[in-house]
JSON list of N, CA and C in Angstrom, two decimals:
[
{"chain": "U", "resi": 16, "resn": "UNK", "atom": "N", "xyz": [101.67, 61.43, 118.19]},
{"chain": "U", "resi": 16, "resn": "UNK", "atom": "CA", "xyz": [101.64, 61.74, 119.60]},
{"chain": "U", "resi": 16, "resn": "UNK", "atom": "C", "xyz": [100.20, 61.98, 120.00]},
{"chain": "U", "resi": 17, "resn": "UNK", "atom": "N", "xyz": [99.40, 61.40, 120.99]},
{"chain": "U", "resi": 17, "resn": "UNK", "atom": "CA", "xyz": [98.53, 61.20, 121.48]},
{"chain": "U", "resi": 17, "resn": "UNK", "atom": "C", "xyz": [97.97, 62.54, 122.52]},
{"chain": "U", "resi": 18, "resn": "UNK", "atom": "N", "xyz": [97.28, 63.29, 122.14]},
{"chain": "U", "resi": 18, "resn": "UNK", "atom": "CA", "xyz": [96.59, 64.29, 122.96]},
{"chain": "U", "resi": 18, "resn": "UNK", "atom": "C", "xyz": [96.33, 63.89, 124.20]},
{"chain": "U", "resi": 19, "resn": "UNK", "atom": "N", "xyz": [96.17, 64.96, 125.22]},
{"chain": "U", "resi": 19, "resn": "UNK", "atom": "CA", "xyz": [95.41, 64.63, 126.25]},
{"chain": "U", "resi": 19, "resn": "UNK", "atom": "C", "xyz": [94.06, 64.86, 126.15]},
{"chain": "U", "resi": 20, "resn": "UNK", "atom": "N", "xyz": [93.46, 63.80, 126.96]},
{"chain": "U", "resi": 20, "resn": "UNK", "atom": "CA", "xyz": [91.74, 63.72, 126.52]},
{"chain": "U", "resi": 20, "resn": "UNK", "atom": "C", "xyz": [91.12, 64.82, 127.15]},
{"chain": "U", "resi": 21, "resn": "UNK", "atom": "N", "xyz": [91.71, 65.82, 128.22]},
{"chain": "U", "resi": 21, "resn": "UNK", "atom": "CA", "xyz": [91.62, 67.26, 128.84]},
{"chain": "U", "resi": 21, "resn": "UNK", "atom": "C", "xyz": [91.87, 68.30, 128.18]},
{"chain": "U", "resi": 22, "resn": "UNK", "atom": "N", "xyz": [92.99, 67.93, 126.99]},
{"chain": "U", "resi": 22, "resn": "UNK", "atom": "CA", "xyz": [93.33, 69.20, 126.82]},
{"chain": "U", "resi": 22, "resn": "UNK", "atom": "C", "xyz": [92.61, 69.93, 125.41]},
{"chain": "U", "resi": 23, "resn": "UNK", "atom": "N", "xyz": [92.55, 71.34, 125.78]},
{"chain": "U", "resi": 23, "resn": "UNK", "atom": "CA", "xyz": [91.27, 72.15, 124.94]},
{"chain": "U", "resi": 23, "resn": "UNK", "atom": "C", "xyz": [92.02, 71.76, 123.34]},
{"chain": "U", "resi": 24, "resn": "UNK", "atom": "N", "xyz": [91.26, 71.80, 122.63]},
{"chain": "U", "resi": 24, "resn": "UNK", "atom": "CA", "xyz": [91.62, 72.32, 120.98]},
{"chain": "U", "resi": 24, "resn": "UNK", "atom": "C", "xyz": [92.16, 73.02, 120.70]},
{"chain": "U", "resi": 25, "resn": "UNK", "atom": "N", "xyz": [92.70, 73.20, 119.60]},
{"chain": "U", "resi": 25, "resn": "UNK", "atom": "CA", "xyz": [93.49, 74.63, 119.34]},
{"chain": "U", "resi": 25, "resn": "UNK", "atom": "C", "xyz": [92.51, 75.42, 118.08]},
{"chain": "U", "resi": 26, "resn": "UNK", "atom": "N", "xyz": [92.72, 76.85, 118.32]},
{"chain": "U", "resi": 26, "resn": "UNK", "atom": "CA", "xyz": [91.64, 77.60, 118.34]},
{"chain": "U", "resi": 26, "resn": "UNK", "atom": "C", "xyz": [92.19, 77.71, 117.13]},
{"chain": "U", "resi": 27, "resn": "UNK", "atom": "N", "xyz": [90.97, 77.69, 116.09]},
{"chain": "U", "resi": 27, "resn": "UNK", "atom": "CA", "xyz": [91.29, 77.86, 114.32]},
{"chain": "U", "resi": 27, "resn": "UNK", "atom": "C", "xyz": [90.99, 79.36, 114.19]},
{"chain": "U", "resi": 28, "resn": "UNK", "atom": "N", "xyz": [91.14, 79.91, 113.36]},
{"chain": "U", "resi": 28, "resn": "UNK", "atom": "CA", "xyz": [91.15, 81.67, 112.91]},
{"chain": "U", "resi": 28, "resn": "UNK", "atom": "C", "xyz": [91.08, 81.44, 111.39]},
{"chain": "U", "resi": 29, "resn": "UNK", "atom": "N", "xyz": [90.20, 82.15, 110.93]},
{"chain": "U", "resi": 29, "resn": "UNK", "atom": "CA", "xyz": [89.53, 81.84, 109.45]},
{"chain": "U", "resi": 29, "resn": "UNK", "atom": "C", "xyz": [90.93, 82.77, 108.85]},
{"chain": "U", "resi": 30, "resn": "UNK", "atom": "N", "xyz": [90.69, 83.06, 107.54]},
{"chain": "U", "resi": 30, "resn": "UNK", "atom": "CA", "xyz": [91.89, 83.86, 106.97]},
{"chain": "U", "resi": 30, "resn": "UNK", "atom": "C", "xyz": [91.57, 85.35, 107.65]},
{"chain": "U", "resi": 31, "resn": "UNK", "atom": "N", "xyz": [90.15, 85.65, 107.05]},
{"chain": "U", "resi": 31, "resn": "UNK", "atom": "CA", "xyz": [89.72, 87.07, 107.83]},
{"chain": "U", "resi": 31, "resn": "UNK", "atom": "C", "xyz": [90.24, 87.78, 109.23]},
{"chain": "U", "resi": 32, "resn": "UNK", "atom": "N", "xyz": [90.52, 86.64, 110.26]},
{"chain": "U", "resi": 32, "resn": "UNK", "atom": "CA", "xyz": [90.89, 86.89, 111.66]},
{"chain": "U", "resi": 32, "resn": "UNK", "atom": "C", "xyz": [92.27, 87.12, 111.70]},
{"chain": "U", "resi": 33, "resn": "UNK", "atom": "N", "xyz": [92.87, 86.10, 110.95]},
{"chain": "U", "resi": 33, "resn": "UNK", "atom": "CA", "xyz": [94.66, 86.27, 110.52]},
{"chain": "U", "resi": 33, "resn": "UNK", "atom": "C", "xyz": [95.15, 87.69, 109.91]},
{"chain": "U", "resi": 34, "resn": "UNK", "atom": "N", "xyz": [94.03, 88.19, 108.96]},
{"chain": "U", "resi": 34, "resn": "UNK", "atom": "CA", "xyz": [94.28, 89.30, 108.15]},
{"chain": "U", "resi": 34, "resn": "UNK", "atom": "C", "xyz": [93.82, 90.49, 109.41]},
{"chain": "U", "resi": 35, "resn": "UNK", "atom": "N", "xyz": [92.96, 90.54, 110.14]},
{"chain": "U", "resi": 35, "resn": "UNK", "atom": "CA", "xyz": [92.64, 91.02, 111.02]},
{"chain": "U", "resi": 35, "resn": "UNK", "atom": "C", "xyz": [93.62, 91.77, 112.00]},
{"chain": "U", "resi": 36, "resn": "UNK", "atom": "N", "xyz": [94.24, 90.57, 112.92]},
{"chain": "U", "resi": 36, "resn": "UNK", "atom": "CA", "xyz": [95.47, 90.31, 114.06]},
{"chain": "U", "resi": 36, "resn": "UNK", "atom": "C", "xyz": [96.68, 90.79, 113.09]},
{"chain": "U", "resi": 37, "resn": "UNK", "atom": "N", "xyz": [96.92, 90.81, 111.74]},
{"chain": "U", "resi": 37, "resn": "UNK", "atom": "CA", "xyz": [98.01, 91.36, 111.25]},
{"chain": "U", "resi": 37, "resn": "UNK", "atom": "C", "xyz": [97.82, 92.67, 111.24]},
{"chain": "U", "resi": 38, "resn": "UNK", "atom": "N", "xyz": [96.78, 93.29, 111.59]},
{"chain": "U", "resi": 38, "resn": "UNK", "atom": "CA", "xyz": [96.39, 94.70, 111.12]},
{"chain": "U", "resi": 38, "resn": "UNK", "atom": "C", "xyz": [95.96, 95.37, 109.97]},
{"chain": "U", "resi": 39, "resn": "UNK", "atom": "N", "xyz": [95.33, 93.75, 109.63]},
{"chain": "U", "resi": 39, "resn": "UNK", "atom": "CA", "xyz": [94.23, 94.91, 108.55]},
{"chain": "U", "resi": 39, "resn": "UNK", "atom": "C", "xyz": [95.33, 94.49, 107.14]},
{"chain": "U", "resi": 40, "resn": "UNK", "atom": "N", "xyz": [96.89, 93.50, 107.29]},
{"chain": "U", "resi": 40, "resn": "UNK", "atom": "CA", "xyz": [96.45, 93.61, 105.50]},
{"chain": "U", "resi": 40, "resn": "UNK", "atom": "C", "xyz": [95.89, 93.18, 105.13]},
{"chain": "U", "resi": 41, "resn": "UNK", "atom": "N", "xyz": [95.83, 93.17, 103.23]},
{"chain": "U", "resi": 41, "resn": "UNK", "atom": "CA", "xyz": [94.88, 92.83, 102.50]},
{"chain": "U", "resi": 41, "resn": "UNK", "atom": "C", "xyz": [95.00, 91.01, 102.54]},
{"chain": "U", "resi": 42, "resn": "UNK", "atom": "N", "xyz": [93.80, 90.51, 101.25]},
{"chain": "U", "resi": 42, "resn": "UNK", "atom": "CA", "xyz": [93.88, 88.87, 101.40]},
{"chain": "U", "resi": 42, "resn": "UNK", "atom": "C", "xyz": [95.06, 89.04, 100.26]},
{"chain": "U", "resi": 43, "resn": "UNK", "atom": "N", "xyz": [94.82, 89.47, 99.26]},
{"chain": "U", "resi": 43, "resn": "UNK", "atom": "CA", "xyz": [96.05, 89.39, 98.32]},
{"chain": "U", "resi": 43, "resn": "UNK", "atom": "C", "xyz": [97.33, 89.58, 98.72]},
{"chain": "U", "resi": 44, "resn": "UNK", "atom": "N", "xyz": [97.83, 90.41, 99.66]},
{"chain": "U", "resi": 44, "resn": "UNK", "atom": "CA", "xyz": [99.39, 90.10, 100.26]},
{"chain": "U", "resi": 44, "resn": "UNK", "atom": "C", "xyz": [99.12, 89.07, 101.53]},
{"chain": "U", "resi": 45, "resn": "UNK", "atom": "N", "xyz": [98.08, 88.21, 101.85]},
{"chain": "U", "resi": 45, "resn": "UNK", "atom": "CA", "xyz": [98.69, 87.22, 102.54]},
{"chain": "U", "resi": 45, "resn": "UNK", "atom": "C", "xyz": [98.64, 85.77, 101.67]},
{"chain": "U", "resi": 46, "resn": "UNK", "atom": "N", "xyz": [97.84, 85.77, 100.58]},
{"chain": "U", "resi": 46, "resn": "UNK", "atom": "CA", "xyz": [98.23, 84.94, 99.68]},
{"chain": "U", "resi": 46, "resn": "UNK", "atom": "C", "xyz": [99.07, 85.04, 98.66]},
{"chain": "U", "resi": 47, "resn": "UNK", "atom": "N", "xyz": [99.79, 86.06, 98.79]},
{"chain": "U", "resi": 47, "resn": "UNK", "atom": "CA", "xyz": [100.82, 86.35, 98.29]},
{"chain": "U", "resi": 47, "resn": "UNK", "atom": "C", "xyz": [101.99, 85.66, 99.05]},
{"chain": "U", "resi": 48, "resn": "UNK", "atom": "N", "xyz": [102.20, 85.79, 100.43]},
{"chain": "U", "resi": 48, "resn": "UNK", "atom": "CA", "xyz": [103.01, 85.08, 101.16]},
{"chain": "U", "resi": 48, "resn": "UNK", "atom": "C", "xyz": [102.58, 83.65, 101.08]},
{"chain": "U", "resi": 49, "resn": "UNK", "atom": "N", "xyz": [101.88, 83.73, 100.97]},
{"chain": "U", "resi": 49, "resn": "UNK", "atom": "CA", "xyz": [101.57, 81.60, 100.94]},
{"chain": "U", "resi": 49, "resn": "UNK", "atom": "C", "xyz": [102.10, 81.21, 99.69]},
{"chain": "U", "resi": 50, "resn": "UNK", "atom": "N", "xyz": [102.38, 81.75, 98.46]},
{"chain": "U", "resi": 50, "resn": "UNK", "atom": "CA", "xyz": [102.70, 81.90, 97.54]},
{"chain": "U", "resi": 50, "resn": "UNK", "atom": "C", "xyz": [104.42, 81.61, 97.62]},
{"chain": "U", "resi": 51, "resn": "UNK", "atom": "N", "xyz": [104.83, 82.73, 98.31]},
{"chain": "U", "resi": 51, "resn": "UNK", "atom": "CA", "xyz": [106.11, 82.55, 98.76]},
{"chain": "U", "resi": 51, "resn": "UNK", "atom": "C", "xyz": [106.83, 81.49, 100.01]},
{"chain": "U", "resi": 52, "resn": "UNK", "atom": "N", "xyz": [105.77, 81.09, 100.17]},
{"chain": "U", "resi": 52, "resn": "UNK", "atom": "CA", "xyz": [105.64, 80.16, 101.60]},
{"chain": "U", "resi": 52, "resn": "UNK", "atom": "C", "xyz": [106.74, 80.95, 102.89]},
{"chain": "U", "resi": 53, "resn": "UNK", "atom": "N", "xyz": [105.97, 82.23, 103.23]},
{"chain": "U", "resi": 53, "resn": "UNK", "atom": "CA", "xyz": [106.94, 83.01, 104.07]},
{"chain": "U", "resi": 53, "resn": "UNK", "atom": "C", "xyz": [105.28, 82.73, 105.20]},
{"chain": "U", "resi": 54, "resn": "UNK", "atom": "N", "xyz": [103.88, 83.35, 104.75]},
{"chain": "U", "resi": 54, "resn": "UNK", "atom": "CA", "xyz": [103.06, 82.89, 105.52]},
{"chain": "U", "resi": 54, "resn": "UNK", "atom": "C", "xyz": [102.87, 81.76, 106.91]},
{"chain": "U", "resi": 55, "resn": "UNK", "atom": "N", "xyz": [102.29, 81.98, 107.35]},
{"chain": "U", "resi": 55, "resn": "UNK", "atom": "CA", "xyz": [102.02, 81.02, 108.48]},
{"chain": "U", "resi": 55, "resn": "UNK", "atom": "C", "xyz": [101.59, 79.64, 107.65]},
{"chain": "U", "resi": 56, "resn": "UNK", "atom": "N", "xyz": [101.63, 78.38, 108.88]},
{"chain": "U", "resi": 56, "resn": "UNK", "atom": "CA", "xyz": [101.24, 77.39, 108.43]},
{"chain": "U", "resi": 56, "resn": "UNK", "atom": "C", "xyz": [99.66, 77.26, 108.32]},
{"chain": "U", "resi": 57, "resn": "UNK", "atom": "N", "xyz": [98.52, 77.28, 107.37]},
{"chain": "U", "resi": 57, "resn": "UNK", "atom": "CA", "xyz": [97.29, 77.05, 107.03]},
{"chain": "U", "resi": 57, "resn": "UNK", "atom": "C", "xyz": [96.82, 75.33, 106.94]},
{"chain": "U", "resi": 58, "resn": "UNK", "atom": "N", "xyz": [96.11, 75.04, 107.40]},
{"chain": "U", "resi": 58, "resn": "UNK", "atom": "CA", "xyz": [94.75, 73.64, 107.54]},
{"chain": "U", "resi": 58, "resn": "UNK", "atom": "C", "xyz": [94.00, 73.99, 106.32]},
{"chain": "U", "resi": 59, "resn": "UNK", "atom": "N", "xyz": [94.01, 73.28, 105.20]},
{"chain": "U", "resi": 59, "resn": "UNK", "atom": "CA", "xyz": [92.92, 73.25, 104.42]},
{"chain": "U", "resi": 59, "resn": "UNK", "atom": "C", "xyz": [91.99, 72.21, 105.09]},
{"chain": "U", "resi": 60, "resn": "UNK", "atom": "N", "xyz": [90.72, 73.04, 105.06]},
{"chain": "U", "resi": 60, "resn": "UNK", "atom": "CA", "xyz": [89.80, 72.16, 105.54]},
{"chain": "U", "resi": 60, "resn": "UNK", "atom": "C", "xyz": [89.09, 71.36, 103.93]},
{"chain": "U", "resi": 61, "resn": "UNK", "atom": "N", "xyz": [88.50, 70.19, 104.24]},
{"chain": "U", "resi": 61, "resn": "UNK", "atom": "CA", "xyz": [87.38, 69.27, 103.58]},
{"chain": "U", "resi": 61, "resn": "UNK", "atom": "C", "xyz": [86.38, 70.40, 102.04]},
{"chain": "U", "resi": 62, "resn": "UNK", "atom": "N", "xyz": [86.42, 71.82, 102.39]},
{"chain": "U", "resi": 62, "resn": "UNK", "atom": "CA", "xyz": [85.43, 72.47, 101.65]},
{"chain": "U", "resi": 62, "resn": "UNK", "atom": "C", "xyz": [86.26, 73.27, 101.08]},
{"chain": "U", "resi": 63, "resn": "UNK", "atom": "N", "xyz": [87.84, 73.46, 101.11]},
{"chain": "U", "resi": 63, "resn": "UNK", "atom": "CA", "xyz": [88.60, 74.44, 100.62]},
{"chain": "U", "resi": 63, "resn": "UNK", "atom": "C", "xyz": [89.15, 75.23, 101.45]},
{"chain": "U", "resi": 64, "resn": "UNK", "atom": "N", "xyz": [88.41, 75.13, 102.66]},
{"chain": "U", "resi": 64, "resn": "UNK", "atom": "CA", "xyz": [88.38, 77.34, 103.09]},
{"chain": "U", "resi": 64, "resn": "UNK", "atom": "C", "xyz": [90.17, 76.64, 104.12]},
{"chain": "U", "resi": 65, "resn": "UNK", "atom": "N", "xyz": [90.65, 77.79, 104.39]},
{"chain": "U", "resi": 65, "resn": "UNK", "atom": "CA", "xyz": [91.84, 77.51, 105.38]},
{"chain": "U", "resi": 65, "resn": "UNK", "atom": "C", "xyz": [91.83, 77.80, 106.39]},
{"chain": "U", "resi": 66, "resn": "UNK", "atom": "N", "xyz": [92.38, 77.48, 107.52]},
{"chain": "U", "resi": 66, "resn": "UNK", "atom": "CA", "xyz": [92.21, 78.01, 108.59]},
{"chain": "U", "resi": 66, "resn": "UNK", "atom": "C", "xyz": [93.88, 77.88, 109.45]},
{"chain": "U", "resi": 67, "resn": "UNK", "atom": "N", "xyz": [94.00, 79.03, 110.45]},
{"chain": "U", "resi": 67, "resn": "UNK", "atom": "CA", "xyz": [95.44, 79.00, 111.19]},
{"chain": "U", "resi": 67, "resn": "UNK", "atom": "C", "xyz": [95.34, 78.79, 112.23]},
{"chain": "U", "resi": 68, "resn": "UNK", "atom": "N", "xyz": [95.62, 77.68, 113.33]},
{"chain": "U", "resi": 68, "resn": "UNK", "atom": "CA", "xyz": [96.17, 77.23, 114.78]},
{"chain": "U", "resi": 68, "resn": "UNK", "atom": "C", "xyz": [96.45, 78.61, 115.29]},
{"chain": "U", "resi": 69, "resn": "UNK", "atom": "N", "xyz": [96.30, 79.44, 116.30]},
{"chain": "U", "resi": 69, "resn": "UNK", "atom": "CA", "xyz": [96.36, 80.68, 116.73]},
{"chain": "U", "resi": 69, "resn": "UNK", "atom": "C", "xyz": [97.47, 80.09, 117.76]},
{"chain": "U", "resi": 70, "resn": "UNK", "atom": "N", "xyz": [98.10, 79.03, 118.01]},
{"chain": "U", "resi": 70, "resn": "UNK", "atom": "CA", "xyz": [99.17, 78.81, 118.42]},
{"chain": "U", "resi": 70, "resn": "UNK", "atom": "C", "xyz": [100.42, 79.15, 117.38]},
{"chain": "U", "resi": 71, "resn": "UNK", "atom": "N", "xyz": [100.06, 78.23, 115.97]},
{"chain": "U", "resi": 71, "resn": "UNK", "atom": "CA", "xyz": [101.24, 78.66, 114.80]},
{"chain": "U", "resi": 71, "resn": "UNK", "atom": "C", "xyz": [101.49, 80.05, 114.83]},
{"chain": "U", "resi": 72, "resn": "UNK", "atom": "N", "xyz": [100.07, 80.59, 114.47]},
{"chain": "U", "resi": 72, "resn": "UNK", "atom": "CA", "xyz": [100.16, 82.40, 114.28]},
{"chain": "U", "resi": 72, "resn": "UNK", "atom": "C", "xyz": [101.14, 82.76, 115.43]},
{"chain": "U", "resi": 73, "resn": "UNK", "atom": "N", "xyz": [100.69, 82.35, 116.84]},
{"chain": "U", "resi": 73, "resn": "UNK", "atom": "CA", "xyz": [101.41, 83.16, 117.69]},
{"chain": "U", "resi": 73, "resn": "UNK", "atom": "C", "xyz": [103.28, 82.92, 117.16]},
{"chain": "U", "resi": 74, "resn": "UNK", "atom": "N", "xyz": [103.83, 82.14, 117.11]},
{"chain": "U", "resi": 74, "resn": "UNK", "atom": "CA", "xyz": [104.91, 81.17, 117.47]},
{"chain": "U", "resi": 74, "resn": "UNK", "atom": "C", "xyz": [105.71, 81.72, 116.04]},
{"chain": "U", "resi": 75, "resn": "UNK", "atom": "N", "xyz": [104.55, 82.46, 114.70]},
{"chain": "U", "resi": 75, "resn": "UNK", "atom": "CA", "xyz": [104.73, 83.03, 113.45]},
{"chain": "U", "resi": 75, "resn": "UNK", "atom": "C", "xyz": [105.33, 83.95, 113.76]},
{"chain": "U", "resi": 76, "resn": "UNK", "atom": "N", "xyz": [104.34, 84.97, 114.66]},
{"chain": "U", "resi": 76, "resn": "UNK", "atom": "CA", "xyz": [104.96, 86.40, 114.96]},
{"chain": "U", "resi": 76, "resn": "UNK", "atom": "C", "xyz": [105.74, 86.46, 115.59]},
{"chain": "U", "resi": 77, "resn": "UNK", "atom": "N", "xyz": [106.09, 85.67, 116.97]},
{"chain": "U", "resi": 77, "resn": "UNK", "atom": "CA", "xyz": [107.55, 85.68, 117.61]},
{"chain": "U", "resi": 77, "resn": "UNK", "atom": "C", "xyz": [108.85, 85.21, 116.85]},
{"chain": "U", "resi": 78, "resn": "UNK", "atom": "N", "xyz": [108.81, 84.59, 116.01]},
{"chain": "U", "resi": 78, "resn": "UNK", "atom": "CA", "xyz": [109.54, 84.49, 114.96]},
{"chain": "U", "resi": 78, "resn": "UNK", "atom": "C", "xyz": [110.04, 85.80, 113.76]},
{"chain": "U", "resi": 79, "resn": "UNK", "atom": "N", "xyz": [109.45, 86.39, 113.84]},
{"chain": "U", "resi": 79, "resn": "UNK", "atom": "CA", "xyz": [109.32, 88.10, 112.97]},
{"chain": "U", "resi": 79, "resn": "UNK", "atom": "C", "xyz": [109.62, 88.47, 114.19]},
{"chain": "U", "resi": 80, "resn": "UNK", "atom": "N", "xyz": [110.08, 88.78, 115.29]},
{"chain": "U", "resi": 80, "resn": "UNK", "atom": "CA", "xyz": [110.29, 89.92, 116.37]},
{"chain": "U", "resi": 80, "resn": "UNK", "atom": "C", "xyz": [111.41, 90.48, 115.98]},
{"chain": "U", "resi": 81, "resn": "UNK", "atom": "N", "xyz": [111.63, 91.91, 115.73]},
{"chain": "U", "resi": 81, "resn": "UNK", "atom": "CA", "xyz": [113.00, 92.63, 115.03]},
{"chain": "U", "resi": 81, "resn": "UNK", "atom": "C", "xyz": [113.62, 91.96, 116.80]},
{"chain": "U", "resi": 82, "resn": "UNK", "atom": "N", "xyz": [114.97, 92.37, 116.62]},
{"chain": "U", "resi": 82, "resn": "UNK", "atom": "CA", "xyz": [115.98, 91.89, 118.13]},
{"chain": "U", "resi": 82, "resn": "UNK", "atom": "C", "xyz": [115.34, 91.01, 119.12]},
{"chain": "U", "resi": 83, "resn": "UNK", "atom": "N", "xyz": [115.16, 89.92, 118.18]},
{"chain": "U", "resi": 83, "resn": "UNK", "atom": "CA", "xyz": [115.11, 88.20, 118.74]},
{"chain": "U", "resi": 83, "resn": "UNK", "atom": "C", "xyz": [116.03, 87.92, 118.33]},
{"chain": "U", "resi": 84, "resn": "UNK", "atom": "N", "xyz": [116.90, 87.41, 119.41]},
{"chain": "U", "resi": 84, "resn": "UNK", "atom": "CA", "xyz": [118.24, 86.58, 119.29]},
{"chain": "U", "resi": 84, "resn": "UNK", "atom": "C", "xyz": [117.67, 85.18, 118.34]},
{"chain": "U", "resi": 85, "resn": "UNK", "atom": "N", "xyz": [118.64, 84.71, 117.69]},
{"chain": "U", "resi": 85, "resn": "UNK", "atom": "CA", "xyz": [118.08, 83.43, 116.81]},
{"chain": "U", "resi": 85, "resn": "UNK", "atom": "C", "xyz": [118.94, 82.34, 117.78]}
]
């Protein structure tokens, strides 16, 4: 599916920023969840490092909302 040539990028968030917006846990329990593949979806970039779509993240945590109807 073909982007629009207007529309912005989607904003990457290093692991640090992810661990951040979760409140501070550690890197070892979020690679712990990647582990378990309960984590958000991660971009390995070209050099290793990962990075998260701050759209996925969002769309992650509304998904975890205690009394969200499924």
């Amino acid at each position: 599916m073909a982007r629009d040539a207007r529309a912005k990028p989607a904003e990457l968030l290093t692991v640090r920023q992810v661990l951040e917006e979760l409140g501070g846990i550690s890197r070892r329990t979020f690679y712990r969840w990647r582990e378990l593949r309960i984590a958000p979806a991660c971009i390995r970039l070209p050099n290793g490092e990962l990075r998260v779509r701050r759209d996925v993240l969002n769309d992650w945590l509304e998904e975890r909302a205690e009394g969200v109807a499924s």
